[in-house]
Amino acid sequence: MPPARADHASRREDVSAAVWQVLAEHGFGGLTLRAVATAMGASTGLVTHYFAGKRELIAHALDILETRTTHRPRRAVPAPGLPALRTHVLNILPLTPDAAAMNRIWLGSWDVALSDPDLFAAQAARYERIRESLRECVADAQELGQLPAGEPDHVASTVLSFTHGLVVQALFDPARFTAQRQTELTDGFLATLAVGR
Amino acid sequence: MPPARADHASRREDVSAAVWQVLAEHGFGGLTLRAVATAMGASTGLVTHYFAGKRELIAHALDILETRTTHRPRRAVPAPGLPALRTHVLNILPLTPDAAAMNRIWLGSWDVALSDPDLFAAQAARYERIRESLRECVADAQELGQLPAGEPDHVASTVLSFTHGLVVQALFDPARFTAQRQTELTDGFLATLAVGR
């Protein structure tokens, strides 16, 4: 029997929380209707009221990921140019347990996204939007004399490369890549970019 | 009926080729006994002679990935120090269709590896081995006066960050990140590290 409408919204939040928990622990490979039901302490039947199948479940997982990423706590940008660039990078890195869980789920989503044309396009567009933000910071930093002249898009792509790759290393080796070490590596990298200005 | 022993080795190669094809097209999320059977034009029953289930199939997929990565064609190191560092980076990047397929499968494997303690440890050890190779190049480059003094491990981690992150961007946007652009970004990044020596 489908849940009553009044229960529906709060139940849907429970479902979303359970989906998130399954993803953080088992990744997309472990995301099944049964795993979500277990995480909720509910029956698989209840979960099927929300998702017809695996594809709908994955789509909902990606919606939650996008929403949580958009609304995640972020450091405020202290000043334009290089400080803003630094803040953008630190806001992506897994410096807290929550940020690590979110990055873990992003990494897990790549397997799915690389095989689905719509998700692939959405992901490509997402990275272009991030580079666009970084390009603005780079252009500001160049104008302010904080970075040497050069193609902002080139620098933005290099900064996003550094950031994504540090996420990967940090997720697979959190003991070696503590928040402090990630921050030091970021500051060292940005200082390198600034040399020669 | 299980295949005769004489057929077994060549059939096993067919199975491996089919597993690789499924991974390149559909990722780990699409890796099922049925998909492998379809790729081989065989029955699911035949594939179950080789793999008891999904877990064995994934383990085999990761074995193939490791073997193919080890034996992939690589550029020879032209000279120690910075040229060697550049070669290591280019040998990882998706500069050819084969290298792109391999990187696509590596990215896809992260979702599985992040949820399985053994695979996680293997992946962490793998990245530490890559950093070790990069550290040697960095130390040589510093001795040769090609890179400024500094902690080689710090530089190696930064170089691997750049490399992994460029792989991710290039896989999701191959039109924007052509082989030529990836190479230019790598050369620009390495030139930045060398400034101030």
Short mmCIF file of C-alpha atoms in Angstrom, two decimals:
data_model
loop_
_atom_site.label_atom_id
_atom_site.label_comp_id
_atom_site.label_asym_id
_atom_site.label_seq_id
_atom_site.Cartn_x
_atom_site.Cartn_y
_atom_site.Cartn_z
CA MET A 1 0.00 0.00 0.00
CA PRO A 2 1.51 3.39 -0.94
CA PRO A 3 2.26 5.73 2.00
CA ALA A 4 -0.28 8.47 2.84
CA ARG A 5 0.48 11.86 1.29
CA ALA A 6 1.26 13.53 4.62
CA ASP A 7 3.96 10.96 5.33
CA HIS A 8 5.31 11.15 1.83
CA ALA A 9 7.58 14.20 2.09
CA SER A 10 9.21 13.23 5.36
CA ARG A 11 9.52 9.64 4.21
CA ARG A 12 11.17 10.87 1.03
CA GLU A 13 13.79 12.63 3.16
CA ASP A 14 14.39 9.37 5.00
CA VAL A 15 14.83 7.65 1.66
CA SER A 16 17.30 10.32 0.51
CA ALA A 17 19.28 10.02 3.74
CA ALA A 18 19.40 6.24 3.28
CA VAL A 19 20.54 6.56 -0.35
CA TRP A 20 23.32 8.90 0.78
CA GLN A 21 24.39 6.50 3.53
CA VAL A 22 24.54 3.56 1.11
CA LEU A 23 26.58 5.60 -1.40
CA ALA A 24 29.05 6.80 1.23
CA GLU A 25 29.59 3.24 2.47
CA HIS A 26 29.25 1.10 -0.64
CA GLY A 27 29.37 3.41 -3.66
CA PHE A 28 27.21 3.20 -6.75
CA GLY A 29 28.14 -0.46 -7.15
CA GLY A 30 26.38 -1.19 -3.85
CA LEU A 31 23.36 1.04 -4.50
CA THR A 32 20.39 -1.31 -4.71
CA LEU A 33 16.75 -1.04 -3.63
CA ARG A 34 17.48 -3.69 -1.02
CA ALA A 35 20.52 -1.83 0.39
CA VAL A 36 18.46 1.38 0.69
CA ALA A 37 15.66 -0.54 2.42
CA THR A 38 18.15 -2.08 4.86
CA ALA A 39 19.66 1.32 5.63
CA MET A 40 16.13 2.58 6.42
CA GLY A 41 15.14 -0.48 8.38
CA ALA A 42 12.23 -0.77 5.93
CA SER A 43 11.04 -3.32 3.39
CA THR A 44 12.23 -3.33 -0.21
CA GLY A 45 8.56 -2.97 -1.10
CA LEU A 46 8.41 0.44 0.54
CA VAL A 47 11.44 1.64 -1.42
CA THR A 48 9.87 0.53 -4.70
CA HIS A 49 7.12 3.11 -4.08
CA TYR A 50 9.81 5.74 -4.69
CA PHE A 51 11.97 4.13 -7.37
CA ALA A 52 10.81 1.88 -10.19
CA GLY A 53 14.31 0.46 -10.53
CA LYS A 54 18.07 0.94 -10.45
CA ARG A 55 18.08 3.70 -13.06
CA GLU A 56 15.62 5.87 -11.08
CA LEU A 57 17.62 5.18 -7.94
CA ILE A 58 20.86 6.36 -9.59
CA ALA A 59 19.12 9.45 -10.99
CA HIS A 60 17.86 10.32 -7.50
CA ALA A 61 21.34 9.71 -6.04
CA LEU A 62 22.83 12.16 -8.53
CA ASP A 63 20.12 14.72 -7.71
CA ILE A 64 20.97 14.49 -4.01
CA LEU A 65 24.67 14.77 -4.82
CA GLU A 66 24.11 17.90 -6.92
CA THR A 67 21.86 19.47 -4.26
CA ARG A 68 24.19 18.70 -1.38
CA THR A 69 27.17 19.97 -3.36
CA THR A 70 25.38 23.23 -4.16
CA HIS A 71 24.36 23.75 -0.53
CA ARG A 72 27.50 22.48 1.18
CA PRO A 73 29.16 24.78 3.71
CA ARG A 74 31.88 26.78 2.00
CA ARG A 75 34.57 29.18 3.04
CA ALA A 76 33.76 32.73 2.01
CA VAL A 77 36.02 34.30 -0.59
CA PRO A 78 38.29 36.66 1.38
CA ALA A 79 39.48 38.80 -1.55
CA PRO A 80 39.50 38.63 -5.36
CA GLY A 81 42.33 37.06 -7.35
CA LEU A 82 44.68 34.52 -5.81
CA PRO A 83 42.89 34.33 -2.41
CA ALA A 84 39.63 33.58 -4.26
CA LEU A 85 41.36 30.92 -6.35
CA ARG A 86 42.74 29.33 -3.18
CA THR A 87 39.27 29.35 -1.60
CA HIS A 88 37.72 27.67 -4.65
CA VAL A 89 40.29 24.88 -4.44
CA LEU A 90 39.90 24.40 -0.67
CA ASN A 91 36.09 24.34 -1.08
CA ILE A 92 36.45 21.30 -3.36
CA LEU A 93 39.06 19.31 -1.40
CA PRO A 94 38.08 16.62 1.16
CA LEU A 95 39.23 18.64 4.18
CA THR A 96 36.38 17.51 6.46
CA PRO A 97 34.58 14.15 6.87
CA ASP A 98 31.49 15.58 5.13
CA ALA A 99 33.54 16.89 2.23
CA ALA A 100 35.32 13.53 2.02
CA ALA A 101 31.97 11.67 1.87
CA MET A 102 30.76 14.01 -0.87
CA ASN A 103 33.95 13.62 -2.90
CA ARG A 104 33.81 9.86 -2.44
CA ILE A 105 30.35 9.86 -3.99
CA TRP A 106 31.44 12.14 -6.84
CA LEU A 107 34.31 9.79 -7.65
CA GLY A 108 31.91 6.85 -7.53
CA SER A 109 29.53 8.62 -9.92
CA TRP A 110 32.17 8.85 -12.65
CA ASP A 111 31.80 5.17 -13.57
CA VAL A 112 28.09 5.71 -14.20
CA ALA A 113 28.56 9.13 -15.84
CA LEU A 114 31.16 7.86 -18.32
CA SER A 115 28.65 5.29 -19.65
CA ASP A 116 25.52 7.44 -19.87
CA PRO A 117 25.43 10.16 -22.56
CA ASP A 118 23.17 12.52 -20.54
CA LEU A 119 25.17 12.19 -17.33
CA PHE A 120 28.40 12.48 -19.31
CA ALA A 121 27.24 15.78 -20.87
CA ALA A 122 26.07 17.07 -17.48
CA GLN A 123 29.44 16.26 -15.92
CA ALA A 124 31.40 17.85 -18.79
CA ALA A 125 29.25 21.01 -18.42
CA ARG A 126 29.81 20.99 -14.67
CA TYR A 127 33.60 20.97 -15.06
CA GLU A 128 33.41 23.75 -17.64
CA ARG A 129 31.40 25.84 -15.13
CA ILE A 130 34.06 25.23 -12.46
CA ARG A 131 36.82 26.21 -14.91
CA GLU A 132 34.83 29.35 -15.77
CA SER A 133 34.83 30.36 -12.08
CA LEU A 134 38.54 29.60 -11.82
CA ARG A 135 39.27 31.56 -15.02
CA GLU A 136 37.69 34.67 -13.49
CA CYS A 137 39.88 34.34 -10.39
CA VAL A 138 42.96 33.82 -12.57
CA ALA A 139 42.18 36.87 -14.72
CA ASP A 140 41.64 38.96 -11.56
CA ALA A 141 44.90 37.65 -10.08
CA GLN A 142 46.77 38.55 -13.27
CA GLU A 143 45.28 42.05 -13.26
CA LEU A 144 46.24 42.44 -9.61
CA GLY A 145 49.81 41.33 -10.39
CA GLN A 146 49.44 38.20 -8.23
CA LEU A 147 49.94 35.79 -11.14
CA PRO A 148 52.14 36.15 -14.24
CA ALA A 149 50.45 36.93 -17.57
CA GLY A 150 49.24 33.91 -19.55
CA GLU A 151 46.12 32.28 -20.94
CA PRO A 152 43.62 32.21 -18.00
CA ASP A 153 41.90 29.10 -19.42
CA HIS A 154 45.22 27.27 -19.45
CA VAL A 155 45.89 28.17 -15.81
CA ALA A 156 42.30 27.34 -14.78
CA SER A 157 42.56 23.88 -16.37
CA THR A 158 45.87 23.31 -14.59
CA VAL A 159 44.38 24.38 -11.24
CA LEU A 160 41.36 22.10 -11.68
CA SER A 161 43.69 19.25 -12.68
CA PHE A 162 45.69 19.73 -9.49
CA THR A 163 42.51 19.89 -7.41
CA HIS A 164 40.79 16.80 -8.83
CA GLY A 165 43.96 14.77 -8.64
CA LEU A 166 44.56 15.77 -5.03
CA VAL A 167 40.99 14.68 -4.22
CA VAL A 168 41.74 11.24 -5.66
CA GLN A 169 45.03 10.83 -3.77
CA ALA A 170 43.52 12.10 -0.52
CA LEU A 171 40.50 9.77 -0.68
CA PHE A 172 42.74 6.74 -1.19
CA ASP A 173 45.28 7.77 1.44
CA PRO A 174 43.64 9.96 4.10
CA ALA A 175 46.41 9.27 6.63
CA ARG A 176 49.07 10.62 4.29
CA PHE A 177 46.90 13.41 2.88
CA THR A 178 45.51 15.05 6.00
CA ALA A 179 43.62 18.33 5.75
CA GLN A 180 46.80 20.11 6.79
CA ARG A 181 48.90 18.39 4.12
CA GLN A 182 46.28 19.07 1.43
CA THR A 183 46.30 22.74 2.41
CA GLU A 184 50.11 22.87 2.36
CA LEU A 185 50.21 21.22 -1.07
CA THR A 186 47.63 23.71 -2.34
CA ASP A 187 49.57 26.67 -0.99
CA GLY A 188 52.81 25.28 -2.42
CA PHE A 189 51.18 24.76 -5.81
CA LEU A 190 49.67 28.25 -5.90
CA ALA A 191 52.99 29.78 -4.82
CA THR A 192 54.62 27.97 -7.75
CA LEU A 193 52.08 29.48 -10.15
CA ALA A 194 52.81 32.90 -8.71
CA VAL A 195 56.59 32.68 -9.18
CA GLY A 196 57.76 34.65 -12.20
CA ARG A 197 55.00 37.25 -11.98
CA MET B 1 29.32 -29.00 -19.57
CA PRO B 2 32.67 -27.33 -18.77
CA PRO B 3 34.91 -26.61 -21.78
CA ALA B 4 37.70 -29.09 -22.58
CA ARG B 5 41.08 -28.18 -21.16
CA ALA B 6 42.67 -27.49 -24.57
CA ASP B 7 39.99 -24.88 -25.30
CA HIS B 8 40.21 -23.39 -21.86
CA ALA B 9 43.21 -21.05 -22.29
CA SER B 10 42.08 -19.55 -25.58
CA ARG B 11 38.51 -19.30 -24.35
CA ARG B 12 39.77 -17.53 -21.24
CA GLU B 13 41.41 -14.94 -23.50
CA ASP B 14 38.10 -14.46 -25.28
CA VAL B 15 36.42 -13.97 -21.91
CA SER B 16 39.05 -11.39 -20.89
CA ALA B 17 38.63 -9.52 -24.16
CA ALA B 18 34.86 -9.48 -23.62
CA VAL B 19 35.23 -8.23 -20.03
CA TRP B 20 37.47 -5.42 -21.28
CA GLN B 21 34.98 -4.49 -24.00
CA VAL B 22 32.09 -4.34 -21.51
CA LEU B 23 34.13 -2.21 -19.12
CA ALA B 24 35.22 0.23 -21.83
CA GLU B 25 31.61 0.65 -23.00
CA HIS B 26 29.56 0.33 -19.82
CA GLY B 27 31.93 0.59 -16.86
CA PHE B 28 31.85 -1.50 -13.71
CA GLY B 29 28.18 -0.65 -13.27
CA GLY B 30 27.43 -2.50 -16.50
CA LEU B 31 29.74 -5.45 -15.83
CA THR B 32 27.47 -8.48 -15.50
CA LEU B 33 27.81 -12.13 -16.49
CA ARG B 34 25.08 -11.52 -19.05
CA ALA B 35 26.84 -8.49 -20.60
CA VAL B 36 30.08 -10.47 -20.90
CA ALA B 37 28.21 -13.36 -22.51
CA THR B 38 26.54 -10.97 -24.99
CA ALA B 39 29.90 -9.40 -25.87
CA MET B 40 31.24 -12.91 -26.59
CA GLY B 41 28.15 -14.05 -28.46
CA ALA B 42 27.99 -16.89 -25.94
CA SER B 43 25.54 -18.10 -23.33
CA THR B 44 25.54 -16.80 -19.76
CA GLY B 45 26.01 -20.44 -18.78
CA LEU B 46 29.39 -20.54 -20.50
CA VAL B 47 30.56 -17.41 -18.63
CA THR B 48 29.56 -18.95 -15.29
CA HIS B 49 32.19 -21.65 -15.91
CA TYR B 50 34.76 -18.87 -15.42
CA PHE B 51 33.16 -16.71 -12.75
CA ALA B 52 31.02 -17.84 -9.85
CA GLY B 53 29.50 -14.36 -9.58
CA LYS B 54 29.90 -10.62 -9.76
CA ARG B 55 32.72 -10.49 -7.21
CA GLU B 56 34.89 -12.92 -9.18
CA LEU B 57 34.08 -11.00 -12.35
CA ILE B 58 35.22 -7.71 -10.81
CA ALA B 59 38.38 -9.33 -9.44
CA HIS B 60 39.19 -10.64 -12.91
CA ALA B 61 38.46 -7.23 -14.44
CA LEU B 62 40.95 -5.61 -12.06
CA ASP B 63 43.55 -8.29 -12.86
CA ILE B 64 43.20 -7.54 -16.57
CA LEU B 65 43.42 -3.81 -15.85
CA GLU B 66 46.62 -4.25 -13.83
CA THR B 67 48.17 -6.55 -16.46
CA ARG B 68 47.29 -4.29 -19.37
CA THR B 69 48.53 -1.24 -17.50
CA THR B 70 51.84 -2.94 -16.74
CA HIS B 71 52.31 -4.05 -20.34
CA ARG B 72 50.92 -0.98 -22.10
CA PRO B 73 53.12 0.67 -24.72
CA ARG B 74 55.10 3.47 -23.11
CA ARG B 75 57.42 6.18 -24.26
CA ALA B 76 61.02 5.46 -23.31
CA VAL B 77 62.59 7.83 -20.79
CA PRO B 78 64.85 10.09 -22.88
CA ALA B 79 67.04 11.41 -20.04
CA PRO B 80 66.95 11.51 -16.23
CA GLY B 81 65.35 14.34 -14.27
CA LEU B 82 62.74 16.61 -15.80
CA PRO B 83 62.51 14.72 -19.16
CA ALA B 84 61.87 11.50 -17.21
CA LEU B 85 59.22 13.24 -15.10
CA ARG B 86 57.51 14.48 -18.28
CA THR B 87 57.59 10.99 -19.77
CA HIS B 88 56.02 9.48 -16.64
CA VAL B 89 53.16 11.99 -16.84
CA LEU B 90 52.60 11.49 -20.58
CA ASN B 91 52.64 7.70 -20.09
CA ILE B 92 49.65 8.06 -17.75
CA LEU B 93 47.55 10.57 -19.71
CA PRO B 94 44.82 9.47 -22.18
CA LEU B 95 46.75 10.58 -25.28
CA THR B 96 45.63 7.65 -27.47
CA PRO B 97 42.31 5.78 -27.76
CA ASP B 98 43.85 2.77 -25.99
CA ALA B 99 45.19 4.92 -23.17
CA ALA B 100 41.77 6.63 -22.91
CA ALA B 101 40.00 3.24 -22.64
CA MET B 102 42.43 2.15 -19.95
CA ASN B 103 42.01 5.37 -17.97
CA ARG B 104 38.24 5.14 -18.33
CA ILE B 105 38.36 1.71 -16.71
CA TRP B 106 40.69 2.93 -13.95
CA LEU B 107 38.28 5.77 -13.14
CA GLY B 108 35.40 3.31 -13.14
CA SER B 109 37.27 1.03 -10.74
CA TRP B 110 37.50 3.73 -8.07
CA ASP B 111 33.87 3.31 -7.05
CA VAL B 112 34.51 -0.38 -6.36
CA ALA B 113 37.94 0.21 -4.82
CA LEU B 114 36.68 2.83 -2.37
CA SER B 115 34.20 0.30 -0.92
CA ASP B 116 36.42 -2.78 -0.69
CA PRO B 117 39.20 -2.76 1.93
CA ASP B 118 41.56 -5.01 -0.09
CA LEU B 119 41.11 -3.08 -3.32
CA PHE B 120 41.39 0.19 -1.42
CA ALA B 121 44.74 -0.85 0.07
CA ALA B 122 45.97 -2.07 -3.31
CA GLN B 123 45.04 1.24 -4.93
CA ALA B 124 46.67 3.29 -2.15
CA ALA B 125 49.85 1.21 -2.53
CA ARG B 126 49.73 1.69 -6.29
CA TYR B 127 49.65 5.47 -5.98
CA GLU B 128 52.48 5.41 -3.48
CA ARG B 129 54.55 3.40 -5.99
CA ILE B 130 53.82 5.96 -8.70
CA ARG B 131 54.79 8.80 -6.33
CA GLU B 132 58.01 6.90 -5.52
CA SER B 133 58.92 6.82 -9.23
CA LEU B 134 58.08 10.51 -9.55
CA ARG B 135 60.10 11.36 -6.41
CA GLU B 136 63.20 9.80 -7.98
CA CYS B 137 62.75 11.92 -11.11
CA VAL B 138 62.22 15.04 -8.99
CA ALA B 139 65.33 14.37 -6.90
CA ASP B 140 67.36 13.81 -10.09
CA ALA B 141 65.96 17.00 -11.62
CA GLN B 142 66.90 18.95 -8.50
CA GLU B 143 70.42 17.53 -8.56
CA LEU B 144 70.72 18.42 -12.23
CA GLY B 145 69.55 21.98 -11.51
CA GLN B 146 66.36 21.50 -13.60
CA LEU B 147 64.02 22.03 -10.63
CA PRO B 148 64.41 24.29 -7.59
CA ALA B 149 65.30 22.71 -4.25
CA GLY B 150 62.35 21.48 -2.19
CA GLU B 151 60.84 18.35 -0.66
CA PRO B 152 60.73 15.80 -3.56
CA ASP B 153 57.71 14.06 -2.02
CA HIS B 154 55.79 17.33 -2.01
CA VAL B 155 56.59 17.92 -5.70
CA ALA B 156 55.82 14.30 -6.61
CA SER B 157 52.39 14.53 -4.95
CA THR B 158 51.71 17.77 -6.80
CA VAL B 159 52.72 16.24 -10.14
CA LEU B 160 50.52 13.18 -9.56
CA SER B 161 47.64 15.46 -8.56
CA PHE B 162 48.01 17.40 -11.80
CA THR B 163 48.19 14.17 -13.81
CA HIS B 164 45.17 12.42 -12.28
CA GLY B 165 43.07 15.55 -12.50
CA LEU B 166 43.98 16.09 -16.14
CA VAL B 167 42.95 12.48 -16.83
CA VAL B 168 39.52 13.19 -15.33
CA GLN B 169 38.99 16.41 -17.29
CA ALA B 170 40.23 14.86 -20.54
CA LEU B 171 37.98 11.79 -20.25
CA PHE B 172 34.91 13.97 -19.73
CA ASP B 173 35.81 16.46 -22.45
CA PRO B 174 37.97 14.82 -25.10
CA ALA B 175 37.16 17.49 -27.69
CA ARG B 176 38.51 20.24 -25.43
CA PHE B 177 41.39 18.17 -24.04
CA THR B 178 42.97 16.74 -27.17
CA ALA B 179 46.30 14.92 -26.95
CA GLN B 180 47.99 18.12 -28.10
CA ARG B 181 46.30 20.25 -25.45
CA GLN B 182 47.08 17.70 -22.71
CA THR B 183 50.72 17.78 -23.78
CA GLU B 184 50.79 21.61 -23.83
CA LEU B 185 49.21 21.75 -20.35
CA THR B 186 51.79 19.25 -19.08
CA ASP B 187 54.67 21.22 -20.55
CA GLY B 188 53.26 24.47 -19.16
CA PHE B 189 52.84 22.92 -15.72
CA LEU B 190 56.36 21.47 -15.68
CA ALA B 191 57.80 24.79 -16.88
CA THR B 192 56.02 26.45 -13.93
CA LEU B 193 57.64 24.02 -11.51
CA ALA B 194 61.01 24.78 -13.05
CA VAL B 195 60.72 28.57 -12.66
CA GLY B 196 62.75 29.84 -9.74
CA ARG B 197 65.40 27.10 -9.98
#
